[in-house]
Amino acid sequence: MKRMRWLIALVAVFSLFAAACGSDGDSSSDGGGDGGDTTDDTSSSGDDGDDGAMEEGGEVATDFGVDAENKVIRVGVNGDLTGPFAALVNEIVTGQEVYWEVFNENGGYKGWTVEMETLDSGYATDVGIQNYETLAQESEEGVLMITENTGSPITAAIAEDAADDNMLVIPLSWASLWPDPEFGATILEKQATYCVESINGVEWLSTQVDDPKLAILGRPGEYGEDGSAGAKIAAEELGIEIVYDGTGAVAGDDRTGVIAELTGSGANIVWTTLTPGELLDIFGNAVSQGFEATWSGNTPSFSYPVMMPSDFAAEFDKYYFQSAFNAPWGAPGTEVIVEEMTARRPDLNISDGYTVGWIEGIMAETLITAAIDAGDMTRENMVALATSGLEVDFMGLSAPQSWPNDYNDALVRSTWIFDVDAEAFNIIPMGEATPENPGSSGLIPLEQDYIGTVAADYVFDGPCIEPSS
Amino acid sequence: MEDLLLLAQASASTTFIQTLIKALALGSVYIMMGLGFVIIFKGTQVLNFAASALSMAGAMFMSILIADGGIPFLPFDNPLAPGDGETAGIPLWLLTIAITMVLAALFGLVIERLAIRPMIGQPLFAMAVITLGVEIAIRPFNIDATALEGRSLGVPWGAESWSLGDALVPKSYVAAIIMALIAGAIVIVFYRSRFGVAMRAVAFDQEAAMAQGINVARVFQIAWALGVALAALAGIAYGMAPFPPGGSVSQEIHPVLAFRVLPVIVLGGLDSVLGVLFGGFAIALAEVFAGQYLSQYGSTLGPGYSTIVPYVVMLIVLVVRPFGLFGTPEIRRV
Amino acid sequence: MAYRRPLLRTAYEQDAAILPTWFQRVAFFLLVFTFGLAALGAPFLSGIPSFFLGNTWINPITNMLPLGIAALGFMILVGVTGQVSIGHAFFMGVGAYVAVSLGGTGDGGWKACVPFHDEVGLLETAGQCGMGLPMWIWLPAAGIGATLMGILVSPAAVKVRGLYLAIATIGLIFIGLHLGRMLPEYAGDFESGRKWPKLQFKFWQEETPLVDMTSDGKWFGLIHLTEEQKQFFFLFTLLLIFGVITKNIVRSRTGRALQAIRDRDIAAEVMGVPEFKYKLIGFAISSFYAGIGGALFASYNGRVAPIQWSLFLSVDFIAILLIGGAGTIAGTMLGLIFVELTPEVVKKFTEWLGDQVGGGGLVGWFADVLLTQGPGDFGPISLTPAAPGWPMSVFLWNFVIFGVLIVVFMIFEPQGLYGIWVRIRNYWKGWPFSY
């Protein structure tokens, strides 16, 4: 008899669903404006969806992901909100969310506003692909473009479909594959690539020591191999001796072998293409065994929220230089971000991640406003606009960029180099920041928009790595 | 020439000492975690798949107590926390560990009451799946609390080392070894006590133990309290630099700790304390020494080959001795 | 069978029938029709609350079907033979790699398919291994490859029992992941994997496939289907076929022998059921299912990274089996639907709840209590990302709810969903004297 309670609970849950069902009609019309018409639109656009453009609301042609009646544009985020990169991605997505809030509150553009649809992939490829299918569906439920897609693996998995669907995708990944029109025709890589970052980084490192001897540490896979490939290009061009080549050697939970090889190599500069956890382990152990060198690495290798609370903060301050693609929190150029983020999310901590979200927002806004001006907001025209040489000005957050159909021309060659300052590190909620105590991620720019001699002149005839078929 | 040879020998022995200490320290963490597994298994016949989330939660408690000025949800400040920019002294740090373990034990009691007690008498695998559910349910809280910042564990000696000749011996490694030895000693003494005997009786036959007047529910409670406290201790020890999380609670590294300990408890035998003590050191020695001394064959063995060394050792041992080295063989009857 | 049916059977044929009762027959065909119609987007579905609606459902449901085939294999091994293995994902991976080696596109020719060819180095491989063969070769081969691997490990697995076996098979997973890193010529890139052959029937390597499942169009000149619907119907048919095969295995001589081993292995041996032989058969059958399931799963997803064949996939199968009810096909299917679709339901439900805030009525009040609208509101769920501390983001709550559901299910119904059904059935069978 005791078991019957379970049945009763089940019945209760079902009745709850039934109640939900009952009030469904009113609520959807609350959210979506006027219910009846919306359904009509959907069915009609479904019928003649193949014909493409559907004239609505006057002069702007639209197809999918745009509610022409209410002048709402839908953009999508396929982010890792619960997986290994959740810490960073949550901040970036919040940055972009606030960007659109500001955009909409300023009246949007010619009356058009933007609505963001956020999905979580957890960094799992199959979930990421399903999310893409959801976002790419050819109806009003779909989105006009994907303004953030976390990670190389998921971007690689959807690249071909995105090209077929005319879906613009801004990847959260700097793999050197994306500027290649053959590989990702609609993937709008932002800023420099890992490969270029490594070339600049190694060149800069080599100026910091006498008689540089380079050790390369990388994880297997596109990210690691891309970063290591760049380091090797720089070493070859500059004539630096590579004393340990650990390309693809850092994997698994036990890294004793790599640490042994590194500490025994006699290197005095180290270039890493790792995750923060891997870098913390290898760096910490190497330093603890008395290994001294100047370190740097590709962007996500060093993460101040992970490194600074660790017991190696002082050592990172001493030996490590951070390479990056854009300005840190509070640097000149980020004043608007600081002001708007502080006003709208005072409870959240200051972070460099919001800037990336704003950069994605600026890219998307430039494209969308250009499409509105051109009077054609179909996905096809968005792609045409993006590859037409349209230049996006990031207002000092990062170097201006355009996406012509030529690999060598499309590349951005400038990166930033930061000093790690453990003393200055002071993460506080944005609402508590004052002019005397503004808070800092502990990253002090040493070089802004740095272009080394190698990166400036190197002719790339394609990505630094082979894409896996 | 002779000088060079001497130097090479000296540096070889330095490497050996450093490797040995690292292996012993890693083995100590495995032992603390493994003891948590074994106590829960022996007392309640549950293989605790929630150990990863629980040990990380324990390390989180520690971090909140020692590193944060305030206590979440409560208006008053944490009296234990050192001031801004200071680190705790060793006595205060040890006291905080003790408080953390008590908190973890209470947490274990809550889980036992809510999720395990209703399942007494159910099949082994149903219980294991319950702990999987607990793991899935707790992990998001850990992620949420660590997501945006690593959390310092406030280790008083940080990443400092002692010099032993040319070799550098991190203080944390010595501390981990001492913690494991104390934990092992306490568990062995506990096993010899009246309560330990009751626990073994329950493990042997729950109904018969109940008929003898043993309070089975109490045994369940104690086993979970102790098991979760030990998991928390392992989580804290594993957080000390230069263990991979480098003195903090890590979202990337802590969540997989328990899975790395499974070979240890299988090697020793699921229900053997001595087996864990032996298995922990054996597995860690194999893992660390393979990593250190086979590293020049890294490209042949594959990246991160040392990670699978424990599993290979485990499989070999299991084929020879199906119940581990010290485990109780199941008596098969018709 | 764990449950005594209050039915009188007068012939062995009745006992061994695939669907022994009229209710099961009706329920089975209803289920097939519902899924079929749902996939076609039949209009009667509009009565379902909005969070159940939308054509976004067909992707998670189709994704679930290959896992269903693998889950049936897991059921045979764990539920019928009684050998708890956590290495199922490993065998799925083996099947998938066999499939991609035979059916995928490769640039290295035959040479790339021989591991350790010239100089043994990791990232210097002779390109990728792929023969470009059609599906009627790679799909059965995936099953056979996994079966061979299953037979290879079964001598060791027969020796080890109980929880020791479960943990030992975790070792297989980690070794499999390591091999995936070591052999990129089969597995592809460590992070992004490689492309799997598409789901399409070809005679040989001709340009236009006989039956195409990767573009919209008419099938057999009869019915216009989208790409997703085609894939759904293909995989659904395969799942049905494997369901029937499973039922036939379970009710045959082999199945009875496997159950005898599960119930008491020594007793079975005394009765003339060789333990070693049948444990090996159990492993072989289950690996075959896993191989087919893995190949189809990878092929449906198009691109799979080596990390996919991890412990968590295996854990999914354990949850499927125990939540559904071990040892029955119907239970396995119920568990599959629960485990694979609950996160989706929770996600859609919270999204839908977000629209109800301020809507008034019971639902609006419910939404107001659960969701937070900025500081000062104590709702535990935050609909925005980047919510460190309290309240937690909805994406994390999905996991909490899923974990709690597992715990609650197992506590209140350790026999799984199938057990609930049995109890309801018995209640009504005995009505009005049900106690």
Coordinates of C-alpha atoms in Angstrom, one line a residue, chain A:
Chain A
M1 CA 0.0 0.0 0.0
K2 CA 2.9 2.3 0.8
R3 CA 3.9 2.1 -2.8
M4 CA 0.6 3.8 -3.9
R5 CA 1.9 7.1 -2.7
W6 CA 4.2 7.0 -5.7
L7 CA 1.3 6.6 -8.0
I8 CA -0.5 9.5 -6.4
A9 CA 2.5 11.6 -6.9
L10 CA 2.6 10.6 -10.5
V11 CA -1.1 11.6 -10.9
A12 CA -0.3 14.9 -9.3
V13 CA 2.5 15.6 -11.7
F14 CA 0.2 14.8 -14.6
S15 CA -2.5 17.1 -13.4
L16 CA 0.1 19.8 -13.1
F17 CA 1.0 19.3 -16.8
A18 CA -2.7 19.5 -17.6
A19 CA -3.0 22.8 -15.8
A20 CA 0.0 24.0 -17.7
C21 CA -1.7 23.0 -20.9
G22 CA -4.8 24.9 -20.0
S23 CA -3.2 28.3 -19.6
D24 CA -0.9 27.7 -22.5
G25 CA -3.0 29.7 -25.0
D26 CA -2.9 33.0 -23.2
S27 CA 0.7 32.8 -22.3
S28 CA 2.1 32.2 -25.7
S29 CA 0.3 35.3 -27.0
D30 CA 1.8 37.2 -24.1
G31 CA 5.3 36.3 -25.2
G32 CA 5.1 36.3 -28.9
G33 CA 2.9 39.3 -29.6
D34 CA -0.1 38.3 -31.5
G35 CA -0.6 34.6 -31.6
G36 CA -2.9 34.0 -34.5
D37 CA -0.9 35.9 -37.1
T38 CA 2.3 34.4 -36.0
T39 CA 1.1 30.9 -36.8
D40 CA -0.1 32.0 -40.2
D41 CA 3.3 33.5 -41.0
T42 CA 5.0 30.3 -40.0
S43 CA 2.9 28.1 -42.2
S44 CA 3.1 30.4 -45.2
S45 CA 6.9 30.7 -44.9
G46 CA 7.0 27.0 -44.5
D47 CA 5.1 26.5 -47.7
D48 CA 7.1 28.8 -49.9
G49 CA 10.3 28.5 -47.9
D50 CA 12.2 27.3 -50.9
D51 CA 11.5 30.5 -52.8
G52 CA 13.6 32.3 -50.2
A53 CA 12.9 35.9 -49.6
M54 CA 9.5 36.9 -48.2
E55 CA 8.6 40.6 -48.5
E56 CA 7.2 41.9 -45.2
G57 CA 7.0 45.2 -43.4
G58 CA 8.0 47.2 -46.4
E59 CA 11.5 47.3 -47.8
V60 CA 13.6 44.6 -46.0
A61 CA 13.5 41.1 -47.4
T62 CA 13.8 38.3 -44.8
D63 CA 13.7 34.6 -44.7
F64 CA 14.5 32.7 -41.4
G65 CA 15.1 33.8 -37.9
V66 CA 13.5 37.2 -38.4
D67 CA 10.1 38.3 -37.2
A68 CA 9.4 40.9 -39.8
E69 CA 6.1 41.9 -38.3
N70 CA 7.5 42.9 -34.9
K71 CA 10.9 43.8 -36.3
V72 CA 12.7 41.3 -34.1
I73 CA 15.9 39.6 -35.3
R74 CA 16.9 36.3 -33.6
V75 CA 20.5 35.4 -33.1
G76 CA 21.7 32.2 -31.6
V77 CA 24.4 31.1 -29.1
N78 CA 25.6 27.5 -29.0
G79 CA 27.8 27.8 -25.9
D80 CA 29.5 25.6 -23.4
L81 CA 27.6 26.7 -20.3
T82 CA 28.2 23.6 -18.1
G83 CA 31.2 21.9 -19.5
P84 CA 35.0 22.4 -19.1
F85 CA 35.0 25.9 -20.5
A86 CA 31.8 27.0 -18.7
A87 CA 33.7 29.6 -16.5
L88 CA 34.9 31.6 -19.5
V89 CA 31.9 31.0 -21.8
N90 CA 29.3 32.1 -19.2
E91 CA 31.1 35.5 -18.9
I92 CA 31.3 35.9 -22.7
V93 CA 27.7 35.1 -23.2
T94 CA 26.7 37.5 -20.4
G95 CA 28.8 40.2 -22.2
Q96 CA 27.0 39.6 -25.4
E97 CA 23.6 39.5 -23.6
V98 CA 24.3 42.9 -22.2
Y99 CA 25.5 44.1 -25.6
W100 CA 22.1 43.4 -27.1
E101 CA 20.3 44.8 -24.1
V102 CA 22.1 48.1 -24.7
F103 CA 21.4 47.8 -28.4
N104 CA 17.7 47.3 -27.9
E105 CA 17.3 50.0 -25.3
N106 CA 18.9 52.5 -27.6
G107 CA 16.0 51.7 -30.0
G108 CA 17.9 49.1 -32.0
Y109 CA 18.6 50.0 -35.6
K110 CA 15.8 51.5 -37.7
G111 CA 13.3 50.0 -35.3
W112 CA 14.8 46.5 -35.5
T113 CA 15.7 44.8 -32.2
V114 CA 17.7 41.7 -31.5
E115 CA 16.7 38.7 -29.4
M116 CA 19.3 36.2 -28.3
E117 CA 18.6 32.4 -28.1
T118 CA 21.1 30.6 -25.8
L119 CA 21.6 26.9 -25.9
D120 CA 24.1 24.8 -23.9
S121 CA 26.3 22.2 -25.5
G122 CA 28.2 21.2 -22.5
Y123 CA 31.1 20.9 -25.0
A124 CA 29.7 17.6 -26.2
T125 CA 29.8 17.3 -30.0
D126 CA 26.5 15.5 -30.4
V127 CA 24.6 18.0 -28.3
G128 CA 26.3 20.8 -30.1
I129 CA 25.2 19.4 -33.4
Q130 CA 21.6 19.0 -32.2
N131 CA 21.7 22.6 -30.9
Y132 CA 22.9 23.7 -34.3
E133 CA 20.0 21.9 -36.0
T134 CA 17.6 23.7 -33.6
L135 CA 19.1 27.1 -34.3
A136 CA 19.4 26.6 -38.0
Q137 CA 15.8 25.4 -38.6
E138 CA 14.3 27.2 -41.6
S139 CA 11.4 29.0 -39.9
E140 CA 10.9 31.8 -37.5
E141 CA 12.0 29.5 -34.7
G142 CA 15.5 29.5 -36.2
V143 CA 18.0 32.3 -36.0
L144 CA 19.5 34.7 -38.5
M145 CA 23.1 34.0 -37.5
I146 CA 25.0 32.2 -34.7
T147 CA 26.9 34.8 -32.8
E148 CA 28.9 32.4 -30.7
N149 CA 29.7 28.7 -31.1
T150 CA 32.0 27.4 -28.4
G151 CA 35.0 25.4 -29.3
S152 CA 36.9 24.0 -32.3
P153 CA 35.3 20.5 -32.2
I154 CA 31.7 21.7 -32.5
T155 CA 32.6 24.3 -35.0
A156 CA 34.4 21.7 -37.2
A157 CA 31.4 19.5 -36.8
I158 CA 28.9 22.1 -38.1
A159 CA 31.1 23.9 -40.6
E160 CA 29.8 22.0 -43.6
D161 CA 26.2 22.2 -42.6
A162 CA 26.6 25.9 -41.9
A163 CA 27.9 26.5 -45.4
D164 CA 25.0 24.6 -46.9
D165 CA 22.5 26.5 -44.8
N166 CA 24.1 29.9 -45.4
M167 CA 24.4 30.3 -41.7
L168 CA 27.0 32.7 -40.5
V169 CA 28.8 31.4 -37.4
I170 CA 31.1 33.3 -35.1
P171 CA 33.2 30.6 -33.4
L172 CA 34.7 30.9 -30.0
S173 CA 37.8 29.3 -31.3
W174 CA 40.8 30.8 -33.0
A175 CA 41.9 27.8 -35.0
S176 CA 43.7 28.7 -38.2
L177 CA 41.3 26.6 -40.2
W178 CA 38.4 29.1 -40.1
P179 CA 39.7 31.9 -42.3
D180 CA 40.2 29.3 -45.1
P181 CA 37.1 29.7 -47.4
E182 CA 37.3 26.1 -48.4
F183 CA 37.0 24.8 -44.9
G184 CA 34.5 27.1 -43.3
A185 CA 32.9 29.4 -45.9
T186 CA 30.5 30.9 -43.4
I187 CA 32.7 30.7 -40.3
L188 CA 33.7 34.2 -39.3
E189 CA 36.8 33.8 -37.3
K190 CA 37.4 36.8 -35.2
Q191 CA 40.9 38.3 -34.4
A192 CA 44.2 36.5 -35.1
T193 CA 44.6 32.7 -35.1
Y194 CA 46.3 30.5 -32.6
C195 CA 49.0 30.0 -35.2
V196 CA 49.6 33.7 -35.6
E197 CA 49.4 34.2 -31.8
S198 CA 52.2 31.6 -31.4
I199 CA 54.4 33.2 -34.0
N200 CA 54.1 36.6 -32.3
G201 CA 54.4 35.1 -28.8
V202 CA 57.6 33.0 -29.5
E203 CA 59.2 36.0 -31.3
W204 CA 58.4 38.2 -28.3
L205 CA 59.7 35.6 -25.8
S206 CA 62.9 35.2 -27.8
T207 CA 63.7 38.9 -27.2
Q208 CA 63.4 38.4 -23.4
V209 CA 66.3 36.0 -23.0
D210 CA 69.8 35.6 -24.4
D211 CA 70.4 32.5 -26.5
P212 CA 66.8 31.3 -26.6
K213 CA 66.2 27.5 -26.4
L214 CA 62.6 26.7 -27.0
A215 CA 60.4 24.0 -25.5
I216 CA 56.9 23.5 -27.0
L217 CA 54.1 21.9 -25.0
G218 CA 50.8 21.2 -26.7
R219 CA 47.7 19.0 -26.3
P220 CA 46.7 16.7 -29.1
G221 CA 44.0 18.0 -31.4
E222 CA 43.4 21.1 -33.5
Y223 CA 44.0 23.7 -30.8
G224 CA 47.2 22.2 -29.5
E225 CA 48.6 21.4 -32.9
D226 CA 47.8 24.8 -34.3
G227 CA 49.6 26.6 -31.5
S228 CA 52.6 24.3 -31.7
A229 CA 52.8 24.7 -35.5
G230 CA 53.0 28.5 -35.1
A231 CA 55.7 28.2 -32.5
K232 CA 57.7 26.0 -34.9
I233 CA 57.3 28.4 -37.8
A234 CA 58.6 31.3 -35.6
A235 CA 61.5 29.1 -34.4
E236 CA 62.5 28.2 -37.9
E237 CA 62.3 31.8 -39.2
L238 CA 64.2 33.2 -36.3
G239 CA 66.7 30.3 -36.0
I240 CA 65.7 29.3 -32.5
E241 CA 66.8 25.9 -31.3
I242 CA 63.8 23.7 -30.3
V243 CA 65.2 21.6 -27.4
Y244 CA 61.9 19.8 -26.6
D245 CA 59.0 19.4 -29.0
G246 CA 56.0 18.2 -27.0
T247 CA 53.4 18.8 -29.7
G248 CA 50.4 16.7 -28.8
A249 CA 52.2 15.2 -25.8
V250 CA 50.0 16.6 -23.0
A251 CA 47.1 14.3 -22.5
G252 CA 45.5 12.3 -19.7
D253 CA 45.4 13.1 -16.0
D254 CA 49.0 12.2 -15.2
R255 CA 51.6 14.4 -16.8
T256 CA 54.8 13.2 -15.1
G257 CA 56.4 12.2 -18.4
V258 CA 56.0 15.6 -20.0
I259 CA 57.3 17.3 -16.9
A260 CA 60.3 15.0 -16.8
E261 CA 61.1 15.8 -20.5
L262 CA 60.6 19.5 -20.0
T263 CA 62.8 19.9 -16.9
G264 CA 65.5 17.8 -18.5
S265 CA 65.5 19.7 -21.8
G266 CA 67.5 22.8 -20.7
A267 CA 65.0 25.1 -22.3
N268 CA 64.8 28.8 -21.3
I269 CA 61.7 29.8 -23.1
V270 CA 58.5 27.7 -23.1
W271 CA 55.5 28.0 -25.4
T272 CA 52.3 26.2 -24.2
T273 CA 49.1 25.4 -25.9
L274 CA 47.1 23.8 -23.1
T275 CA 44.1 24.1 -20.9
P276 CA 44.5 26.1 -17.6
G277 CA 44.4 22.9 -15.5
E278 CA 47.2 21.3 -17.6
L279 CA 49.3 24.4 -17.5
L280 CA 48.9 24.8 -13.8
D281 CA 50.0 21.2 -13.2
I282 CA 53.0 21.3 -15.5
F283 CA 54.1 24.8 -14.6
G284 CA 53.7 24.1 -10.8
N285 CA 55.6 20.9 -10.9
A286 CA 58.4 22.3 -13.1
V287 CA 58.9 25.3 -10.9
S288 CA 58.8 23.1 -7.8
Q289 CA 61.6 21.0 -9.2
G290 CA 63.7 24.2 -9.7
F291 CA 63.1 24.6 -13.5
E292 CA 63.6 28.3 -14.5
A293 CA 62.4 29.7 -17.8
T294 CA 60.3 32.4 -19.4
W295 CA 56.9 31.0 -20.2
S296 CA 54.0 32.1 -22.4
G297 CA 51.3 30.4 -24.3
N298 CA 48.1 30.6 -26.4
T299 CA 45.1 32.4 -24.9
P300 CA 43.1 29.8 -23.0
S301 CA 46.3 28.2 -21.5
F302 CA 46.5 30.8 -18.8
S303 CA 43.3 31.8 -17.0
Y304 CA 43.6 34.2 -14.2
P305 CA 40.6 32.9 -12.2
V306 CA 42.3 29.5 -12.1
M307 CA 45.9 30.6 -11.6
M308 CA 45.7 33.5 -9.2
P309 CA 44.0 31.7 -6.3
S310 CA 46.6 28.9 -6.6
D311 CA 49.8 28.8 -4.6
F312 CA 51.8 29.5 -7.8
A313 CA 50.5 33.1 -8.3
A314 CA 53.9 34.6 -7.4
E315 CA 55.7 32.2 -9.8
F316 CA 53.3 33.0 -12.6
D317 CA 54.0 36.7 -11.9
K318 CA 57.7 36.1 -12.2
Y319 CA 57.9 33.7 -15.1
Y320 CA 54.7 33.9 -17.2
F321 CA 53.6 36.3 -19.8
Q322 CA 50.1 36.1 -21.2
S323 CA 49.3 36.3 -24.9
A324 CA 45.8 37.5 -25.8
F325 CA 43.6 38.7 -28.6
N326 CA 42.0 41.8 -27.0
A327 CA 42.0 44.4 -24.3
P328 CA 41.7 43.4 -20.6
W329 CA 39.1 44.8 -18.2
G330 CA 39.6 48.5 -17.5
A331 CA 42.2 49.0 -20.3
P332 CA 41.7 52.1 -22.6
G333 CA 39.0 51.3 -25.0
T334 CA 36.9 49.3 -22.6
E335 CA 35.3 52.3 -20.9
V336 CA 31.8 51.7 -22.4
I337 CA 31.9 48.0 -21.5
V338 CA 32.9 48.8 -17.9
E339 CA 30.1 51.4 -17.6
E340 CA 27.3 49.4 -19.2
M341 CA 28.2 46.1 -17.5
T342 CA 28.5 47.7 -14.1
A343 CA 25.2 49.4 -14.5
R344 CA 23.4 46.2 -15.6
R345 CA 25.1 43.4 -13.8
P346 CA 26.5 44.9 -10.5
D347 CA 26.5 41.6 -8.7
L348 CA 28.8 39.9 -11.2
N349 CA 32.6 40.0 -10.9
I350 CA 34.7 42.1 -13.1
S351 CA 36.1 40.0 -16.0
D352 CA 38.0 40.1 -19.2
G353 CA 35.5 37.7 -20.7
Y354 CA 32.8 40.4 -21.3
T355 CA 35.0 42.1 -23.9
V356 CA 34.9 39.0 -26.1
G357 CA 31.1 39.0 -25.9
W358 CA 31.1 42.6 -26.9
I359 CA 33.4 41.9 -29.8
E360 CA 31.0 39.2 -31.0
G361 CA 28.1 41.7 -30.6
I362 CA 29.9 44.4 -32.6
M363 CA 30.6 41.9 -35.4
A364 CA 27.0 40.8 -35.5
E365 CA 25.6 44.3 -35.3
T366 CA 27.8 45.6 -38.1
L367 CA 26.6 42.8 -40.4
I368 CA 22.9 43.1 -39.4
T369 CA 22.8 46.9 -39.8
A370 CA 24.5 46.5 -43.2
A371 CA 21.9 44.0 -44.2
I372 CA 19.1 46.3 -43.1
D373 CA 20.6 49.1 -45.1
A374 CA 20.9 46.8 -48.1
G375 CA 17.2 45.9 -47.6
D376 CA 17.9 42.2 -47.7
M377 CA 18.2 40.3 -44.4
T378 CA 18.1 36.8 -45.9
R379 CA 20.7 34.4 -44.7
E380 CA 22.1 34.2 -48.2
N381 CA 22.7 38.0 -48.3
M382 CA 24.2 38.0 -44.8
V383 CA 26.9 35.6 -46.1
A384 CA 27.4 37.7 -49.2
L385 CA 27.8 40.8 -47.1
A386 CA 30.3 39.2 -44.7
T387 CA 32.5 38.0 -47.6
S388 CA 32.2 41.3 -49.5
G389 CA 35.1 42.9 -47.7
L390 CA 33.0 44.7 -45.1
E391 CA 35.3 45.9 -42.4
V392 CA 34.3 45.7 -38.7
D393 CA 35.8 48.3 -36.5
F394 CA 36.2 47.0 -32.9
M395 CA 36.7 50.5 -31.5
G396 CA 40.1 49.7 -30.0
L397 CA 39.1 46.5 -28.4
S398 CA 40.9 44.5 -31.1
A399 CA 42.3 45.2 -34.6
P400 CA 39.8 46.0 -37.4
Q401 CA 39.0 43.0 -39.5
S402 CA 37.3 41.9 -42.7
W403 CA 36.6 38.5 -44.3
P404 CA 37.7 38.5 -48.0
N405 CA 37.9 35.1 -49.8
D406 CA 41.7 34.9 -49.5
Y407 CA 43.4 33.2 -46.7
N408 CA 46.5 35.4 -46.5
D409 CA 44.5 38.6 -46.8
A410 CA 41.9 37.5 -44.3
L411 CA 44.3 37.0 -41.4
V412 CA 44.7 39.4 -38.6
R413 CA 48.3 39.5 -37.5
S414 CA 48.3 41.4 -34.3
T415 CA 48.0 40.1 -30.8
W416 CA 48.4 41.5 -27.3
I417 CA 51.0 40.6 -24.7
F418 CA 50.3 41.0 -21.0
D419 CA 52.4 40.9 -17.9
V420 CA 51.0 38.9 -15.0
D421 CA 50.8 41.0 -11.9
A422 CA 49.8 39.0 -8.8
E423 CA 49.8 42.1 -6.6
A424 CA 47.3 44.0 -8.9
F425 CA 45.0 41.0 -9.1
N426 CA 41.8 42.0 -7.4
I427 CA 38.5 40.5 -8.6
I428 CA 35.5 42.2 -7.0
P429 CA 31.8 42.5 -8.0
M430 CA 31.4 45.3 -10.6
G431 CA 29.1 47.2 -8.3
E432 CA 31.7 47.5 -5.6
A433 CA 34.4 49.0 -7.9
T434 CA 35.4 52.6 -7.2
P435 CA 37.9 54.9 -9.0
E436 CA 40.4 54.2 -6.1
N437 CA 39.7 50.5 -6.2
P438 CA 38.7 49.6 -9.8
G439 CA 39.5 45.9 -9.6
S440 CA 41.9 44.2 -12.0
S441 CA 42.3 40.8 -13.6
G442 CA 46.1 41.2 -12.8
L443 CA 46.9 41.4 -16.5
I444 CA 48.9 44.5 -17.5
P445 CA 49.3 45.1 -21.2
L446 CA 52.9 45.2 -22.3
E447 CA 52.3 45.2 -26.1
Q448 CA 49.1 46.4 -27.7
D449 CA 48.4 45.1 -31.3
Y450 CA 51.9 43.6 -31.4
I451 CA 53.0 42.3 -34.8
G452 CA 56.4 40.6 -34.9
T453 CA 58.7 40.6 -37.8
V454 CA 57.9 37.0 -38.7
A455 CA 54.1 37.4 -38.5
A456 CA 54.2 40.7 -40.5
D457 CA 55.8 39.2 -43.6
Y458 CA 55.0 35.5 -43.5
V459 CA 52.9 34.4 -46.4
F460 CA 50.3 31.8 -45.4
D461 CA 49.1 29.7 -48.2
G462 CA 46.5 28.0 -46.0
P463 CA 45.9 26.9 -42.4
C464 CA 48.9 25.9 -40.3
I465 CA 47.4 22.4 -39.7
E466 CA 45.7 19.9 -41.9
P467 CA 42.0 19.8 -41.2
S468 CA 40.9 16.2 -40.4
S469 CA 38.5 15.0 -43.0

